[in-house]
């Protein structure tokens, strides 16, 4: 278990603890604010938050008891924190199964998310329209835009600071995106918000699908071109063999070349006969035996 310490000022800058549990919905640093225990005049709560490096921490604090239209008891001094620093524990999100006991035959109906509510009802598993999913998508889109913007600057010393800032922003946005999953509590999005998200999601998916199809078509066409033979196979004839034989023999043995080209007995050129004989022997050697 990893521990860390934070000063009161650092926690206040991160918004820890929130003024109200409903503030978690709008915070980029606070992931959850949970009730732990109750005393006569105050309650103990646990706040889950992100620090500047994207690490997730949990701290406990004391808060007033909400009794409807008023709060019971005086505000806890410094949220019950003693000393100049507050000890925090590094935490991570772990999916768990909650078992509830109900009368036999009495199965509770699923509680629908209330539009415009505070997000206390549980979202359906894998709901693609929860605020957490949309927020994660927004973080990832912003990170991609920041990274793309960093590549627009020339790679020199004058722009190094701007490039580093944009790359750092993209990295931080991706770390923030990791902490917004479908396991978080939804905020009860309106149907207009769900429809808008669905349209944007479908449009982006459709564009990617069309681009993939176009790229696939281009690659298939290129593959067909590469599979085509570059030249048409040429048929070897006796004339080709004769020309090759003349050149080779003149290089190998010039005297034998002259004697073949002009016989000492009758001056006849015997290359055509030699080429025909060589061609016949080559054809017999290349043909499969019966």
Coordinates of C-alpha atoms in Angstrom, one line a residue:
X1 CA 0.0 0.0 0.0
X2 CA 1.4 3.3 -1.1
X3 CA 1.0 6.4 1.1
X4 CA 1.5 10.1 0.4
X5 CA 1.1 13.5 2.2
X6 CA -0.6 16.6 0.9
X7 CA -0.8 20.1 2.4
X8 CA -4.1 21.7 3.0
X9 CA -3.4 24.3 0.3
X10 CA -2.6 21.6 -2.3
X11 CA -5.8 19.8 -1.5
X12 CA -7.8 23.0 -1.7
X13 CA -6.3 23.7 -5.1
X14 CA -7.5 20.2 -6.2
X15 CA -11.0 20.9 -4.9
X16 CA -10.6 18.3 -2.0
X17 CA -12.9 17.9 -0.3
X18 CA -15.8 19.1 -2.4
X19 CA -18.3 21.6 -1.0
X20 CA -21.0 19.1 -1.8
X21 CA -21.0 15.4 -3.1
X22 CA -22.9 16.7 -6.2
X23 CA -19.8 18.7 -7.2
X24 CA -18.1 15.5 -8.2
X25 CA -20.1 15.6 -11.4
X26 CA -18.4 18.7 -12.6
X27 CA -14.9 18.1 -11.3
X28 CA -12.0 17.0 -13.4
X29 CA -9.9 16.0 -10.3
X30 CA -12.4 14.4 -7.9
X31 CA -13.6 11.0 -9.0
X32 CA -15.8 10.1 -6.0
X33 CA -17.0 11.3 -2.6
X34 CA -18.3 8.5 -0.4
X35 CA -19.9 8.3 3.0
X36 CA -17.9 6.2 5.5
X37 CA -19.5 6.5 8.9
X38 CA -21.8 8.7 11.1
X39 CA -21.4 10.3 14.5
X40 CA -23.8 12.5 16.5
X41 CA -22.9 15.8 15.0
X42 CA -20.7 14.9 12.0
X43 CA -20.0 12.3 9.4
X44 CA -16.8 10.8 8.0
X45 CA -16.4 10.8 4.2
X46 CA -13.8 9.6 1.8
X47 CA -12.7 11.6 -1.2
X48 CA -11.1 10.0 -4.3
X49 CA -9.1 12.4 -6.4
X50 CA -6.3 12.8 -9.0
X51 CA -3.1 14.7 -8.3
X52 CA -1.2 16.7 -11.0
X53 CA 0.6 13.5 -12.1
X54 CA -2.6 11.6 -12.7
X55 CA -2.1 9.3 -9.6
X56 CA -5.3 8.4 -7.8
X57 CA -5.5 9.1 -4.0
X58 CA -8.0 8.8 -1.2
X59 CA -8.3 10.9 1.9
X60 CA -10.9 10.8 4.7
X61 CA -12.4 14.0 6.2
X62 CA -15.2 15.1 8.5
X63 CA -18.3 16.9 7.2
X64 CA -21.5 18.2 8.6
X65 CA -24.5 16.0 8.7
X66 CA -27.1 16.9 6.1
X67 CA -30.5 16.8 7.8
X68 CA -32.8 18.0 5.0
X69 CA -32.9 21.7 4.7
X70 CA -30.2 22.4 7.3
X71 CA -26.9 20.9 8.5
X72 CA -26.6 19.6 12.0
X73 CA -23.7 20.7 14.2
X74 CA -20.9 23.2 13.6
X75 CA -18.6 22.8 10.6
X76 CA -15.6 20.5 11.5
X77 CA -12.4 22.5 12.1
X78 CA -10.2 21.9 9.0
X79 CA -12.3 18.9 8.0
X80 CA -11.0 17.1 11.1
X81 CA -7.4 17.2 9.8
X82 CA -4.7 17.7 12.4
X83 CA -1.3 19.1 11.5
X84 CA -0.1 20.8 8.4
X85 CA -0.3 17.8 6.1
X86 CA -2.9 15.1 5.4
X87 CA -2.1 11.5 4.8
X88 CA -3.5 9.9 1.6
X89 CA -3.6 6.4 0.3
X90 CA -3.0 5.5 -3.4
X91 CA -6.1 3.7 -4.7
X92 CA -7.3 2.1 -8.0
X93 CA -10.7 1.3 -9.4
X94 CA -11.6 -2.4 -8.8
X95 CA -15.1 -3.7 -10.0
X96 CA -17.0 -5.4 -7.2
X97 CA -20.3 -7.3 -6.9
X98 CA -22.7 -6.1 -4.2
X99 CA -25.1 -8.7 -2.6
X100 CA -28.4 -7.5 -1.2
X101 CA -31.0 -9.5 0.8
X102 CA -34.6 -9.2 -0.1
X103 CA -37.8 -11.1 0.9
X104 CA -38.3 -14.3 -1.0
X105 CA -40.1 -13.6 -4.3
X106 CA -39.6 -9.9 -4.0
X107 CA -37.1 -8.8 -6.7
X108 CA -36.5 -5.1 -6.8
X109 CA -37.2 -3.4 -10.1
X110 CA -34.2 -1.7 -11.7
X111 CA -34.0 1.9 -10.8
X112 CA -33.9 4.1 -14.0
X113 CA -31.6 7.0 -14.2
X114 CA -33.5 10.3 -13.5
X115 CA -32.9 13.0 -16.1
X116 CA -31.3 15.9 -14.5
X117 CA -30.6 14.1 -11.2
X118 CA -27.5 14.0 -9.2
X119 CA -26.3 10.6 -10.4
X120 CA -27.2 8.5 -7.3
X121 CA -28.8 5.7 -9.3
X122 CA -26.6 3.0 -10.8
X123 CA -26.0 3.0 -14.6
X124 CA -26.7 -0.1 -16.6
X125 CA -23.5 -2.2 -17.3
X126 CA -21.7 -1.1 -20.4
X127 CA -24.0 2.0 -20.9
X128 CA -22.4 3.9 -23.8
X129 CA -24.2 7.1 -22.9
X130 CA -23.1 7.7 -19.3
X131 CA -21.4 11.0 -18.5
X132 CA -18.2 9.1 -17.6
X133 CA -18.0 7.5 -21.1
X134 CA -18.7 10.7 -22.8
X135 CA -16.2 12.6 -20.7
X136 CA -13.5 9.9 -21.3
X137 CA -14.2 10.3 -25.1
X138 CA -13.8 14.0 -24.8
X139 CA -10.5 13.7 -23.0
X140 CA -9.1 11.3 -25.6
X141 CA -10.3 13.6 -28.5
X142 CA -8.7 16.6 -26.8
X143 CA -5.4 14.7 -26.3
X144 CA -5.4 13.7 -30.0
X145 CA -6.0 17.3 -31.0
X146 CA -3.2 18.6 -28.7
X147 CA -0.8 16.0 -30.1
X148 CA -1.7 16.9 -33.7
X149 CA -1.2 20.6 -32.8
X150 CA 2.3 19.9 -31.5
X151 CA 3.3 18.5 -34.9
X152 CA 2.4 21.8 -36.6
X153 CA 5.4 23.6 -35.0
X154 CA 8.8 23.4 -36.7
X155 CA 11.2 21.2 -34.8
X156 CA 13.6 23.8 -33.6
X157 CA 14.7 25.4 -30.3
X158 CA 12.3 28.3 -30.5
X159 CA 9.3 26.0 -30.6
X160 CA 10.6 23.4 -28.2
X161 CA 8.7 24.9 -25.2
X162 CA 5.4 25.0 -27.1
X163 CA 5.8 21.5 -28.4
X164 CA 6.7 20.2 -24.9
X165 CA 3.7 21.9 -23.4
X166 CA 1.3 20.4 -26.0
X167 CA 2.8 16.9 -25.6
X168 CA 2.5 17.2 -21.8
X169 CA -1.1 18.3 -22.1
X170 CA -1.9 15.4 -24.3
X171 CA -0.3 13.0 -21.9
X172 CA -2.2 14.4 -18.9
X173 CA -5.5 14.3 -20.8
X174 CA -4.9 10.6 -21.5
X175 CA -4.2 9.9 -17.9
X176 CA -7.4 11.7 -16.9
X177 CA -9.3 9.6 -19.4
X178 CA -8.2 6.4 -17.8
X179 CA -10.2 7.3 -14.6
X180 CA -13.5 7.9 -16.4
X181 CA -15.0 4.6 -17.1
X182 CA -18.5 3.1 -17.5
X183 CA -18.2 2.0 -13.8
X184 CA -18.7 5.6 -12.6
X185 CA -22.1 6.9 -11.7
X186 CA -24.0 8.6 -14.5
X187 CA -25.6 12.0 -14.2
X188 CA -28.9 11.2 -15.8
X189 CA -28.3 12.6 -19.3
X190 CA -31.2 13.9 -21.2
X191 CA -32.3 12.2 -24.4
X192 CA -31.0 15.1 -26.4
X193 CA -27.5 14.6 -25.0
X194 CA -27.7 10.9 -25.6
X195 CA -28.9 11.5 -29.2
X196 CA -26.1 14.0 -29.8
X197 CA -23.5 11.6 -28.5
X198 CA -24.9 8.8 -30.6
X199 CA -24.8 10.9 -33.8
X200 CA -21.2 12.0 -33.2
X201 CA -20.2 8.4 -32.3
X202 CA -21.9 7.0 -35.4
X203 CA -20.5 9.7 -37.7
X204 CA -17.0 9.1 -36.5
X205 CA -17.4 5.3 -36.9
X206 CA -18.9 5.7 -40.3
X207 CA -16.1 7.9 -41.5
X208 CA -13.5 5.4 -40.2
X209 CA -15.3 2.6 -41.9
X210 CA -15.4 4.4 -45.2
X211 CA -11.7 5.2 -45.0
X212 CA -10.9 1.6 -44.2
X213 CA -12.9 0.4 -47.2
X214 CA -11.2 2.9 -49.5
X215 CA -7.7 1.8 -48.2
X216 CA -8.6 -1.8 -48.6
X217 CA -9.7 -1.3 -52.2
X218 CA -6.5 0.6 -53.0
X219 CA -4.4 -2.2 -51.5
X220 CA -6.3 -4.9 -53.4
X221 CA -5.7 -3.0 -56.7
X222 CA -2.0 -2.6 -55.9
X223 CA -1.7 -6.3 -55.0
X224 CA -3.3 -7.2 -58.4
X225 CA -0.8 -5.1 -60.1
X226 CA 2.1 -6.7 -58.3
X227 CA 0.8 -10.2 -59.1
X228 CA 0.8 -9.5 -62.9
X229 CA 3.9 -10.7 -64.7
X230 CA 6.1 -7.8 -65.8
X231 CA 7.1 -9.4 -69.1
X232 CA 5.5 -12.0 -71.4
X233 CA 7.5 -15.2 -71.4
X234 CA 9.4 -15.6 -74.7
X235 CA 9.4 -18.9 -76.7
X236 CA 13.0 -20.2 -77.4
X237 CA 13.6 -21.3 -81.0
X238 CA 16.4 -23.0 -82.8
X239 CA 17.5 -19.6 -84.2
X240 CA 17.9 -18.3 -80.6
X241 CA 20.0 -21.4 -79.8
X242 CA 22.2 -20.8 -82.9
X243 CA 22.9 -17.2 -82.0
X244 CA 23.8 -18.1 -78.4
X245 CA 26.0 -21.0 -79.6
X246 CA 27.9 -18.8 -82.0
X247 CA 28.6 -16.2 -79.3
X248 CA 29.5 -18.7 -76.7
X249 CA 31.9 -20.8 -78.9
X250 CA 33.6 -17.7 -80.3
X251 CA 34.3 -16.7 -76.7
X252 CA 35.2 -20.2 -75.5
X253 CA 37.4 -21.4 -78.4
X254 CA 37.8 -19.1 -81.3
X255 CA 39.6 -21.7 -83.6
X256 CA 36.7 -24.1 -83.0
X257 CA 34.3 -21.3 -83.8
X258 CA 36.0 -20.5 -87.1
X259 CA 36.1 -24.3 -88.1
X260 CA 32.3 -24.6 -87.3
X261 CA 31.5 -21.4 -89.1
X262 CA 33.6 -22.4 -92.2
X263 CA 34.4 -26.1 -92.6
X264 CA 37.9 -26.8 -93.8
X265 CA 36.6 -29.5 -96.2
X266 CA 33.8 -27.6 -98.1
X267 CA 33.6 -24.2 -96.4
X268 CA 30.1 -24.9 -95.1
X269 CA 28.6 -23.2 -92.1
X270 CA 27.7 -26.1 -89.8
X271 CA 26.2 -23.9 -87.0
X272 CA 22.6 -24.4 -88.1
X273 CA 23.0 -28.2 -87.9
X274 CA 24.8 -28.0 -84.6
X275 CA 22.2 -25.7 -83.1
X276 CA 19.3 -28.0 -84.3
X277 CA 21.0 -31.0 -82.7
X278 CA 21.6 -29.1 -79.4
X279 CA 18.0 -27.8 -79.4
X280 CA 16.7 -31.3 -79.8
X281 CA 18.9 -32.7 -77.0
X282 CA 17.9 -29.8 -74.7
X283 CA 14.2 -30.4 -75.5
X284 CA 14.6 -34.1 -74.7
X285 CA 16.3 -33.3 -71.4
X286 CA 13.6 -30.8 -70.3
X287 CA 10.7 -33.0 -71.3
X288 CA 9.3 -35.4 -68.6
X289 CA 10.2 -39.0 -69.2
X290 CA 7.3 -41.2 -70.2

